[in-house]
């Protein structure tokens, strides 16, 4: 639909109203971003409401201070409404999700005449399941009961005092409408092991057949998704919905415009989502639990019923699968050259080029056949349980039995499907295009046992995202402060498989980097390549760096080195240093702010998760120290597989993969310093390779144009 004058006027007037209402000045980069997104959406052609133009995306890199969230909301909401499409905004972090829902969307509606509504979309696992809660209360204190087996599959745990009272309080608060069943809205944090007992997933949920469907927290929240203009979600939920075919939780891709904020995370999120794994001994333990379920379930089924006969087939398939898993373990034990390093109890083995030896490939086929049989029979049993919900016809399974056992069977079926995905991935033939999948094994030693886990993962998310998202969505906008690597979009384009017709824009920042901050590379007595000497050099240098400021963030690439440096410095600097592992992330930041507010010096030590996503404006952060260049861990099997493929094609994986990846991480780390246009400070890089190696100049030039201070 061409960008008509009416929609253009709504966007322009909305921007003027927003600036006036918030008493802020227009930003050049923000205006550019609004115009680019509006142009992109207006350029999509359609017929009968469906996109007819080639698949494309609008990719906008917009640094901190651009005001990118309000920019894409201002452009996309009026356009989506005019096109009759839902707007789905997806983030990678809860912090940004909360900011959009609690601040940016309310600000836009408050200060403009744009009329819209929104909701926050979450998966079933964030909501209370009343059926499971009822079962939990029924089973409390009668764990041997055969009548309500919903928790047979829970991990064994010691009874906690007050557990029953807690569940009764949960039921009371939901019944009185003081709580909406959303885990995140409960006044206290609910531990994972407790929450798992009262929530469900799509495999265990009976939907409209459930006795509690009319009062279900998830489906009540789901109504909001159908009725609003804007849906705020996260990357994991979007990918999960796409894996289910699209439209299960969120709108169908063809009926939606997607905005991926923090879009640099999307390719890796997609890889994680479509990876698969099987722990051999862990699965054998699970099969023993399955046998216990069969024993408990058998008396509830008529001996000659289809469901009862299916139980027998499941039992036989389970025994066959268990035998094969034992054989696969022995094969992996004997044929893999396991190396346990540095007294660690974990060893890893990657299959070069994803190629399995003939005997392991044959074993994978046999295990895949056995898991397929088990999965199929569990699916049949789930169907038999579900038929019991149909009151209009007689069935071998009565409704009470169906309601009691369907969630258990659904959970078993889901687990079996997950395992089958691994064996199918290990059997899949290599495609002519693109790199082969990464296939590897990890061996872990515990106090009284050990296990071997097999993994498989795509190496690039290009075909995954293209087939499920780019080729189907009406429109897609990707934005982040870090989408380019070494000044180019090539890395994102290849890893995400972005369509050829996509648009790309780098929005200039509102920051005066040269006036606001400096990047400094001081002299160091050692390079990171000599770990012990470099640790000693850090212990010597760091106290000198935090002397002239109150708030310092020191970023490491290794927890081991972070803790070693902390241990050596803490005696001389008691209470000054807080590491990100000392307490929950929010508590670490709160403690840091309290010290700064009290006029006390505070030094934070962190690793990768503190190099992105923390927001400490003004006096809360004046100095960022980057101890070493953030190159990827060399033994990461996915990166190693990608590097192997690049090498086979005659490329240079270090320059094509390692350096661009490090560039993005370095820019993100440097981005912790300046959060507002009033901030000032300095960034110190203690890894001299940034000035002594040829690639160092590329990394330095990819940083914002800070004032440079480089010691000889």
XYZ file of C-alpha atoms in Angstrom:
712
model
C 0.000 0.000 0.000
C 1.533 3.339 -1.028
C 2.216 5.730 1.835
C -0.855 7.968 1.444
C -1.157 11.529 2.741
C -3.502 10.557 5.582
C -1.106 8.034 7.126
C 1.853 10.325 6.507
C 0.018 13.134 8.304
C -0.814 10.881 11.280
C 2.866 9.949 11.640
C 4.150 13.516 11.282
C 1.559 14.971 13.639
C 2.221 12.162 16.120
C 5.926 13.044 16.118
C 5.220 16.740 16.683
C 2.812 15.935 19.516
C 5.287 13.556 21.120
C 8.114 16.086 21.047
C 5.846 18.754 22.519
C 4.350 16.497 25.159
C 7.715 15.215 26.370
C 9.417 18.622 25.959
C 12.267 17.173 23.896
C 13.923 18.243 20.660
C 13.684 16.412 17.364
C 16.594 14.082 16.622
C 17.929 13.782 13.103
C 18.540 10.036 13.385
C 15.079 9.474 14.821
C 13.449 11.295 11.901
C 15.496 9.250 9.428
C 14.399 6.026 11.073
C 10.718 6.981 11.085
C 10.874 7.876 7.387
C 12.765 4.689 6.434
C 10.300 2.367 8.180
C 7.264 4.186 6.786
C 8.745 4.066 3.272
C 9.514 0.360 3.579
C 6.017 -0.576 4.773
C 4.424 1.709 2.203
C 6.410 0.028 -0.556
C 4.997 -3.444 0.087
C 2.513 -4.436 -2.613
C -0.480 -6.619 -1.819
C -3.497 -8.294 -3.264
C -6.539 -9.291 -1.185
C -4.598 -8.441 1.959
C -1.629 -10.690 1.113
C 1.845 -9.490 0.232
C 2.649 -9.795 -3.466
C 6.038 -8.071 -3.485
C 9.221 -10.165 -2.930
C 10.177 -11.055 0.629
C 12.197 -8.279 2.247
C 13.198 -6.747 5.552
C 14.002 -3.241 6.713
C 17.264 -3.298 8.689
C 18.146 -0.214 10.753
C 21.183 0.132 12.985
C 20.488 2.912 15.470
C 22.870 3.597 18.330
C 22.091 4.562 21.901
C 20.513 8.003 22.086
C 18.624 7.691 18.787
C 15.272 7.073 20.445
C 14.742 4.084 18.174
C 11.870 2.521 20.135
C 9.623 5.552 19.778
C 10.777 5.932 16.164
C 9.607 2.484 15.099
C 6.408 2.745 17.156
C 5.512 6.087 15.569
C 6.089 4.779 12.051
C 4.766 1.235 12.357
C 1.567 1.591 14.408
C -0.278 3.908 11.978
C 1.002 1.886 9.009
C -0.074 -1.447 10.545
C -3.517 -0.055 11.319
C -3.911 1.266 7.780
C -2.842 -2.105 6.365
C -5.098 -4.064 8.728
C -2.158 -5.985 10.177
C -1.106 -6.803 13.737
C 2.153 -5.269 14.926
C 4.363 -7.756 16.812
C 7.313 -6.246 18.672
C 9.900 -8.772 19.802
C 12.818 -8.184 22.178
C 15.696 -10.334 23.433
C 15.631 -9.123 27.041
C 12.981 -8.708 29.720
C 14.367 -5.243 30.534
C 13.570 -3.857 27.080
C 10.225 -5.641 27.016
C 9.289 -3.974 30.302
C 10.462 -0.595 29.022
C 8.284 -0.848 25.909
C 5.173 -2.018 27.800
C 5.490 0.207 30.853
C 7.045 3.359 29.392
C 7.270 3.752 25.606
C 3.782 2.604 24.582
C 2.051 4.565 27.393
C 4.121 7.649 26.465
C 3.088 7.387 22.832
C -0.605 7.057 23.638
C -0.490 9.795 26.276
C 1.224 12.423 24.148
C -0.278 11.771 20.697
C -3.672 11.376 19.067
C -2.742 7.921 17.751
C -5.411 5.584 19.116
C -4.163 2.048 19.742
C -4.001 -0.642 22.399
C -1.460 -3.308 23.255
C -0.760 -6.439 25.270
C 2.206 -8.482 26.410
C 2.227 -12.011 24.963
C 3.757 -14.917 26.836
C 3.817 -18.675 26.388
C 1.726 -21.167 28.350
C 4.649 -21.816 30.652
C 4.301 -18.368 32.233
C 0.688 -19.014 33.311
C -1.000 -21.044 36.021
C -2.726 -24.267 34.950
C -5.734 -24.750 37.248
C -5.983 -28.415 36.347
C -2.407 -29.051 37.464
C -2.889 -26.921 40.576
C -5.930 -28.982 41.521
C -3.946 -32.152 40.950
C -1.079 -30.843 43.054
C -3.375 -30.074 45.960
C -5.008 -33.493 45.600
C -1.656 -35.267 45.591
C -0.224 -33.300 48.525
C 0.418 -35.860 51.209
C -0.894 -38.786 49.144
C 1.956 -39.297 46.680
C 1.061 -42.983 46.240
C -2.385 -42.146 44.939
C -3.300 -43.732 41.609
C -6.195 -41.405 40.963
C -4.417 -38.140 40.130
C -1.000 -38.906 38.592
C -0.101 -35.447 37.297
C 3.205 -35.288 39.164
C 4.637 -38.711 38.512
C 7.179 -37.104 36.232
C 8.340 -34.370 38.596
C 11.843 -34.680 39.935
C 12.009 -36.098 43.411
C 12.487 -33.397 46.001
C 12.259 -32.965 49.713
C 8.931 -31.699 50.964
C 9.107 -28.016 51.743
C 7.251 -26.687 54.783
C 4.190 -24.701 53.819
C 4.025 -26.037 50.259
C 0.369 -26.990 50.532
C -0.447 -23.656 52.119
C 1.385 -21.925 49.287
C -0.667 -23.710 46.626
C -3.897 -23.007 48.518
C -2.932 -19.327 48.679
C -2.252 -19.396 44.939
C -5.694 -20.871 44.256
C -7.384 -18.375 46.572
C -5.688 -15.364 44.997
C -6.634 -16.520 41.506
C -10.239 -17.332 42.467
C -10.684 -13.902 44.054
C -9.174 -12.210 40.976
C -6.397 -10.679 43.047
C -3.956 -12.504 40.752
C -4.282 -13.132 37.032
C -2.290 -16.394 36.982
C 0.783 -14.773 35.410
C 3.944 -16.003 37.122
C 5.563 -12.603 36.708
C 2.690 -10.900 38.557
C 2.960 -13.000 41.726
C 4.290 -10.738 44.517
C 7.277 -12.982 45.259
C 9.585 -14.912 42.980
C 8.325 -18.485 42.494
C 11.161 -21.043 42.305
C 11.345 -23.004 39.062
C 10.813 -26.404 40.714
C 7.611 -25.156 42.377
C 6.273 -23.411 39.280
C 6.795 -26.466 37.064
C 4.232 -28.290 39.173
C 1.421 -25.855 38.360
C 2.012 -24.881 34.751
C 1.733 -26.749 31.457
C 2.722 -26.720 27.781
C 0.918 -27.253 24.480
C 1.441 -31.031 24.660
C -0.198 -31.399 28.084
C -2.953 -28.808 27.653
C -6.378 -30.177 26.680
C -7.564 -26.740 25.505
C -11.370 -26.552 25.134
C -11.770 -30.026 26.608
C -10.375 -28.903 29.966
C -12.866 -28.414 32.794
C -11.202 -25.082 33.554
C -11.085 -23.745 29.994
C -13.545 -20.909 30.691
C -11.415 -19.644 33.594
C -7.974 -20.468 32.132
C -5.336 -17.790 32.759
C -3.497 -18.487 29.484
C -6.552 -18.416 27.234
C -7.835 -15.320 29.018
C -4.547 -13.612 28.191
C -4.687 -15.063 24.668
C -7.941 -13.173 24.019
C -5.999 -9.945 24.370
C -3.636 -10.976 21.579
C -6.563 -11.291 19.167
C -8.091 -7.946 20.092
C -5.185 -5.449 20.290
C -3.202 -3.505 17.708
C 0.259 -4.094 19.199
C 1.627 -7.306 20.711
C 4.886 -7.241 22.660
C 6.672 -10.602 22.761
C 10.214 -11.946 22.828
C 12.386 -13.736 20.288
C 11.948 -17.133 21.947
C 8.155 -16.917 21.864
C 8.138 -15.809 18.215
C 10.429 -18.688 17.247
C 8.357 -21.176 19.262
C 5.203 -19.987 17.520
C 6.865 -20.262 14.107
C 7.997 -23.810 14.949
C 4.325 -24.678 15.580
C 3.449 -23.329 12.145
C 2.691 -19.721 13.127
C -0.584 -18.491 14.569
C -0.654 -20.817 17.599
C 0.032 -18.040 20.101
C 0.801 -14.995 17.953
C -0.893 -13.868 14.736
C -0.039 -15.773 11.572
C 3.092 -14.284 9.953
C 1.113 -13.384 6.822
C -1.162 -11.203 8.957
C 1.557 -9.472 10.947
C 4.303 -6.897 10.763
C 7.235 -7.908 12.968
C 9.697 -5.560 14.636
C 12.728 -7.321 16.109
C 14.481 -5.022 18.548
C 17.873 -6.257 19.762
C 17.813 -8.080 16.425
C 21.491 -9.037 16.555
C 20.407 -11.864 18.891
C 17.917 -13.379 16.440
C 20.227 -15.720 14.455
C 21.723 -17.258 17.615
C 18.285 -17.553 19.216
C 17.090 -19.412 16.133
C 20.057 -21.793 16.274
C 19.379 -22.539 19.941
C 15.699 -23.079 19.236
C 16.268 -25.597 16.461
C 19.166 -27.453 18.084
C 18.576 -30.934 19.535
C 20.177 -33.104 22.188
C 19.856 -36.481 23.936
C 21.556 -37.493 27.173
C 22.034 -41.243 26.977
C 21.938 -42.262 30.646
C 19.510 -39.457 31.467
C 17.138 -40.848 28.857
C 17.514 -44.359 30.251
C 16.513 -43.019 33.681
C 13.520 -41.357 32.051
C 12.539 -44.658 30.457
C 12.447 -46.221 33.929
C 10.013 -43.482 34.975
C 7.987 -44.266 31.872
C 7.789 -47.917 32.965
C 6.472 -46.804 36.356
C 3.810 -44.700 34.653
C 2.725 -47.711 32.573
C 2.377 -49.862 35.700
C 0.268 -47.197 37.449
C -1.839 -46.470 34.388
C -2.628 -50.048 33.375
C -5.358 -50.715 36.000
C -7.341 -47.678 34.778
C -7.747 -49.092 31.258
C -9.940 -51.954 30.087
C -7.663 -54.958 29.302
C -8.826 -55.351 25.701
C -9.071 -51.636 24.895
C -6.990 -49.979 22.194
C -5.383 -47.776 24.870
C -4.335 -50.799 26.936
C -2.843 -52.527 23.908
C -1.018 -49.311 23.071
C 0.478 -49.317 26.579
C 1.887 -52.777 25.845
C 3.438 -51.507 22.617
C 4.924 -48.521 24.473
C 6.425 -50.863 27.043
C 8.015 -53.002 24.324
C 9.290 -49.950 22.407
C 10.735 -48.519 25.629
C 12.712 -51.711 26.325
C 14.079 -51.763 22.757
C 15.071 -48.106 22.959
C 16.748 -48.609 26.345
C 18.843 -51.493 24.999
C 19.988 -49.431 22.028
C 20.898 -46.444 24.227
C 23.112 -48.713 26.315
C 24.845 -49.934 23.164
C 25.316 -46.382 21.873
C 26.879 -45.370 25.201
C 29.375 -48.238 24.986
C 30.184 -47.297 21.397
C 30.787 -43.646 22.278
C 32.852 -44.691 25.272
C 35.166 -46.849 23.155
C 35.418 -44.898 19.888
C 35.760 -41.282 21.072
C 39.101 -39.973 22.303
C 37.794 -38.226 25.422
C 40.127 -35.608 26.946
C 39.393 -34.184 30.387
C 41.411 -30.980 30.822
C 42.295 -28.861 33.850
C 40.769 -31.326 36.307
C 37.355 -30.561 34.869
C 34.749 -33.286 34.875
C 33.610 -32.483 31.347
C 35.066 -33.524 28.004
C 33.839 -32.609 24.519
C 34.220 -34.245 21.125
C 33.146 -32.698 17.815
C 32.718 -34.706 14.630
C 34.707 -32.932 11.862
C 32.477 -31.735 9.006
C 29.548 -33.214 10.934
C 30.468 -36.642 9.544
C 29.716 -39.591 11.826
C 31.870 -42.742 11.645
C 30.092 -45.623 9.960
C 29.393 -47.528 13.187
C 28.012 -44.440 14.947
C 25.913 -43.494 11.909
C 24.436 -46.999 11.904
C 23.731 -46.772 15.651
C 22.025 -43.405 15.145
C 19.713 -44.940 12.536
C 18.781 -47.794 14.880
C 18.210 -45.435 17.830
C 16.172 -43.180 15.563
C 13.961 -46.071 14.495
C 13.401 -47.108 18.118
C 12.659 -43.549 19.255
C 10.282 -43.092 16.311
C 8.323 -46.190 17.358
C 8.134 -44.985 20.964
C 7.112 -41.481 19.904
C 4.430 -42.780 17.547
C 2.870 -45.061 20.163
C 2.877 -42.303 22.778
C 1.098 -40.119 20.225
C -1.519 -42.828 19.741
C -2.018 -43.048 23.503
C -2.365 -39.260 23.752
C -5.056 -39.395 21.055
C -6.869 -42.135 22.993
C -6.836 -39.992 26.136
C -8.107 -36.983 24.195
C -11.000 -38.919 22.698
C -12.305 -39.370 26.228
C -13.211 -35.672 26.299
C -15.846 -36.126 23.583
C -19.080 -36.585 25.533
C -21.077 -37.189 22.336
C -19.657 -40.653 21.746
C -18.725 -43.638 23.838
C -15.100 -44.536 24.205
C -12.915 -47.142 25.894
C -11.384 -44.465 28.164
C -13.715 -42.616 30.536
C -13.464 -38.852 30.909
C -12.058 -38.939 34.441
C -9.206 -41.197 33.367
C -8.574 -39.082 30.277
C -8.395 -35.859 32.274
C -6.098 -37.438 34.852
C -3.648 -39.060 32.452
C -3.620 -36.830 29.359
C -1.102 -34.308 30.809
C 1.267 -37.126 31.790
C 1.052 -38.791 28.376
C 1.417 -35.400 26.670
C 4.584 -34.704 28.638
C 6.012 -38.114 27.760
C 5.140 -37.642 24.086
C 6.816 -34.223 24.035
C 9.989 -35.604 25.626
C 10.105 -38.484 23.140
C 9.631 -36.074 20.217
C 12.534 -33.935 21.439
C 14.790 -36.992 21.552
C 13.674 -38.160 18.131
C 14.675 -34.768 16.681
C 18.293 -35.451 17.663
C 18.422 -38.847 15.986
C 16.808 -37.444 12.843
C 19.343 -34.598 12.828
C 22.186 -37.110 13.175
C 20.860 -39.050 10.191
C 20.087 -36.072 7.956
C 22.094 -35.995 4.725
C 24.259 -32.973 4.086
C 22.663 -30.344 1.885
C 24.500 -29.152 -1.206
C 24.174 -25.525 -0.132
C 25.456 -24.167 3.143
C 27.557 -25.704 5.896
C 26.853 -29.151 7.356
C 25.248 -29.266 10.797
C 27.441 -29.278 13.876
C 27.396 -32.642 15.637
C 29.188 -33.214 18.919
C 29.176 -35.139 22.177
C 29.826 -34.074 25.776
C 30.835 -36.466 28.549
C 30.231 -35.485 32.168
C 31.466 -37.184 35.316
C 29.473 -36.858 38.520
C 30.175 -38.143 42.029
C 28.521 -41.512 41.510
C 27.660 -41.609 37.824
C 28.456 -40.242 34.385
C 26.616 -39.398 31.193
C 27.214 -38.731 27.522
C 25.021 -36.213 25.703
C 24.760 -35.983 21.926
C 24.073 -32.622 20.256
C 23.176 -31.375 16.817
C 22.650 -27.819 15.625
C 22.424 -25.934 12.365
C 25.488 -23.741 11.880
C 23.644 -20.881 10.177
C 20.051 -19.822 10.786
C 19.558 -18.598 7.209
C 17.271 -21.320 5.853
C 15.423 -21.672 9.181
C 14.502 -18.004 9.303
C 13.860 -17.652 5.595
C 11.426 -20.545 5.408
C 9.524 -19.733 8.574
C 9.688 -15.951 8.756
C 11.100 -13.839 5.918
C 9.195 -15.647 3.167
C 5.889 -15.523 5.075
C 5.672 -12.322 7.118
C 3.886 -9.351 5.612
C 6.724 -7.094 6.754
C 9.777 -7.320 9.017
C 11.857 -4.592 10.645
C 15.133 -5.395 12.398
C 16.858 -2.869 14.613
C 19.623 -2.720 17.193
C 22.581 -0.586 18.167
C 24.891 -3.288 16.760
C 23.829 -4.839 13.460
C 26.949 -4.064 11.431
C 30.286 -5.784 11.957
C 33.375 -3.850 10.875
C 31.029 -1.324 9.287
C 29.124 -3.800 7.093
C 25.835 -5.736 7.274
C 27.413 -8.820 5.663
C 27.581 -10.849 8.882
C 23.894 -10.351 9.703
C 22.824 -10.888 6.099
C 24.533 -14.285 5.855
C 23.721 -15.590 9.330
C 20.064 -14.588 9.218
C 19.539 -15.382 5.528
C 17.959 -11.969 4.913
C 16.088 -11.632 1.593
C 17.884 -10.012 -1.323
C 15.322 -7.211 -1.565
C 16.000 -5.997 2.000
C 16.766 -2.353 2.838
C 19.699 -1.354 5.078
C 20.325 1.897 6.946
C 22.809 3.078 9.583
C 21.297 5.969 11.528
C 23.830 8.551 12.726
C 24.076 8.847 16.497
C 23.038 11.913 18.470
C 26.142 11.537 20.660
C 29.225 13.782 20.265
C 31.550 10.874 20.936
C 34.805 12.827 20.645
C 33.677 15.373 23.245
C 31.987 12.940 25.585
C 34.489 10.129 25.999
C 37.898 8.721 25.174
C 39.153 5.238 24.347
C 42.552 4.558 25.888
C 45.064 1.769 25.329
C 47.735 1.973 28.042
C 51.059 0.119 28.148
C 50.826 -3.411 29.578
C 53.548 -5.794 30.704
C 51.838 -8.880 29.190
C 49.426 -9.970 26.476
C 46.304 -12.109 27.108
C 47.948 -14.968 25.207
C 50.037 -15.574 28.369
C 47.149 -16.109 30.805
C 49.125 -16.210 34.079
C 51.317 -13.218 33.259
C 48.301 -11.260 32.017
C 46.383 -11.977 35.233
C 49.334 -10.555 37.160
C 49.416 -7.516 34.885
C 45.691 -6.903 35.503
C 46.197 -7.098 39.271
C 48.901 -4.464 38.948
C 47.090 -2.136 36.531
C 43.437 -2.138 37.663
C 43.866 -0.223 40.972
C 45.578 2.554 39.013
C 42.602 2.766 36.654
C 39.866 3.108 39.268
C 41.720 5.657 41.410
C 40.273 8.774 39.747
C 36.597 7.807 39.545
C 33.738 6.483 41.630
C 32.023 4.082 39.229
C 33.966 1.518 37.182
C 32.891 -1.553 35.214
C 35.623 -4.116 34.465
C 34.710 -6.649 31.782
C 36.384 -10.048 31.469
C 35.994 -12.817 28.900
C 36.698 -15.568 31.450
C 35.047 -16.194 34.812
C 38.134 -17.980 35.982
C 40.324 -14.950 35.320
C 37.713 -12.598 36.801
C 37.651 -14.559 40.043
C 41.434 -14.913 40.137
C 41.894 -11.144 39.821
C 39.180 -10.490 42.395
C 40.765 -12.901 44.881
C 44.133 -11.166 44.595
C 42.727 -7.633 44.892
C 39.972 -8.086 47.489
C 42.223 -8.194 50.582
C 43.641 -4.781 49.734
C 40.311 -3.376 48.534
C 37.653 -4.856 50.869
C 34.019 -4.194 49.871
C 35.082 -2.216 46.790
C 34.692 -5.003 44.199
C 31.387 -6.717 43.419
C 31.292 -9.480 40.810
C 28.173 -10.308 38.824
C 28.082 -13.716 40.535
C 27.951 -12.330 44.078
C 24.166 -11.922 43.953
C 21.289 -11.639 41.474
C 21.902 -9.180 38.638
C 19.363 -6.658 39.893
C 20.837 -6.804 43.399
C 24.367 -6.267 42.072
C 23.271 -3.132 40.218
C 21.217 -1.871 43.170
C 24.190 -2.339 45.532
C 26.406 -0.489 43.057
C 24.001 2.453 42.777
C 23.654 2.695 46.561
C 27.430 2.992 46.976
C 27.626 5.687 44.303
C 24.700 7.600 45.837
C 26.526 7.478 49.180
C 29.655 8.957 47.601
C 31.550 5.669 47.844
C 33.658 4.140 45.117
C 32.254 0.990 43.463
C 33.883 -1.407 40.997
C 31.833 -4.032 39.154
C 33.476 -7.139 37.697
C 31.486 -8.877 34.967
C 31.662 -11.180 31.966
C 29.662 -11.336 28.732
C 26.180 -10.723 30.176
C 27.409 -7.468 31.762
C 28.900 -6.342 28.455
C 25.373 -5.941 27.101
C 22.012 -4.974 28.497
C 22.973 -3.118 31.685
C 22.019 0.534 31.879
C 24.021 2.726 34.294
C 23.667 6.344 33.130
C 25.418 9.425 34.498
C 27.495 9.053 37.634
C 26.626 5.361 37.919
C 29.261 4.534 35.287
C 32.222 6.726 34.408
C 34.797 4.177 33.300
C 34.540 0.919 31.329
C 37.625 -1.305 31.400
C 37.808 -4.037 28.745
C 40.459 -6.485 29.870
C 40.823 -8.404 26.607
C 39.345 -8.495 23.122
C 36.131 -10.563 23.199
C 37.065 -13.364 20.830
C 34.779 -16.391 20.923
C 35.702 -19.456 22.959
C 37.812 -21.571 20.564
C 36.108 -24.870 21.437
C 32.544 -23.775 20.657
C 31.370 -26.600 18.347
C 29.048 -24.444 16.227
C 31.682 -21.767 15.606
C 34.299 -24.454 14.946
C 32.023 -26.146 12.410
C 31.368 -22.849 10.649
C 35.099 -22.075 10.571
C 35.766 -25.532 9.118
C 33.256 -24.873 6.331
C 34.708 -21.438 5.550
C 38.212 -22.942 5.380
C 37.025 -25.695 3.027
C 35.714 -23.007 0.696
C 39.076 -21.252 0.655
C 38.156 -18.513 3.117
C 39.867 -17.161 6.223
C 37.643 -17.986 9.225
C 39.568 -15.717 11.561
C 38.951 -12.642 9.414
C 35.497 -13.696 8.177
C 34.040 -14.936 11.483
C 36.194 -14.366 14.555
C 37.104 -10.722 14.007
C 33.605 -9.544 12.936
C 32.068 -11.369 15.923
C 34.606 -9.776 18.262
C 33.880 -6.371 16.727
C 30.187 -6.598 17.609
C 30.962 -7.665 21.191
C 33.525 -4.886 21.571
C 31.077 -2.230 20.357
C 28.439 -3.590 22.750
C 30.879 -3.461 25.672
C 31.908 0.095 24.818
C 28.224 0.973 24.575
C 27.804 0.530 28.348
C 29.505 3.905 28.943
C 27.334 6.506 27.221
C 23.615 6.072 27.860
C 22.396 9.685 27.583
C 23.590 12.795 25.795
C 24.848 14.180 29.112
C 27.118 11.238 29.978
C 30.904 11.438 29.884
C 33.706 9.057 30.745
C 36.401 6.836 29.325
C 36.946 3.348 27.974
C 40.223 1.560 28.636
C 41.264 -1.473 26.596
C 44.028 -3.494 28.266
C 44.569 -5.879 25.351
C 47.469 -4.406 23.367
C 46.655 -6.632 20.390
C 44.219 -3.901 19.327
C 47.247 -1.783 18.353
C 49.917 -4.424 17.685
C 48.023 -6.779 15.351
C 46.814 -6.011 11.835
C 43.206 -6.843 12.682
C 43.372 -4.503 15.687
C 42.990 -1.421 13.526
C 39.756 -2.831 12.073
C 38.377 -3.353 15.588
C 39.462 0.101 16.708
C 37.954 1.800 13.657
C 34.631 -0.033 14.169
C 34.190 1.658 17.555
C 32.339 4.983 17.703
C 34.623 7.979 17.073
C 35.829 8.389 20.661
C 38.874 10.526 21.356
C 41.850 8.146 21.230
C 44.699 7.996 23.749
C 47.166 5.242 22.855
C 50.367 4.710 24.799
C 53.463 3.541 22.910
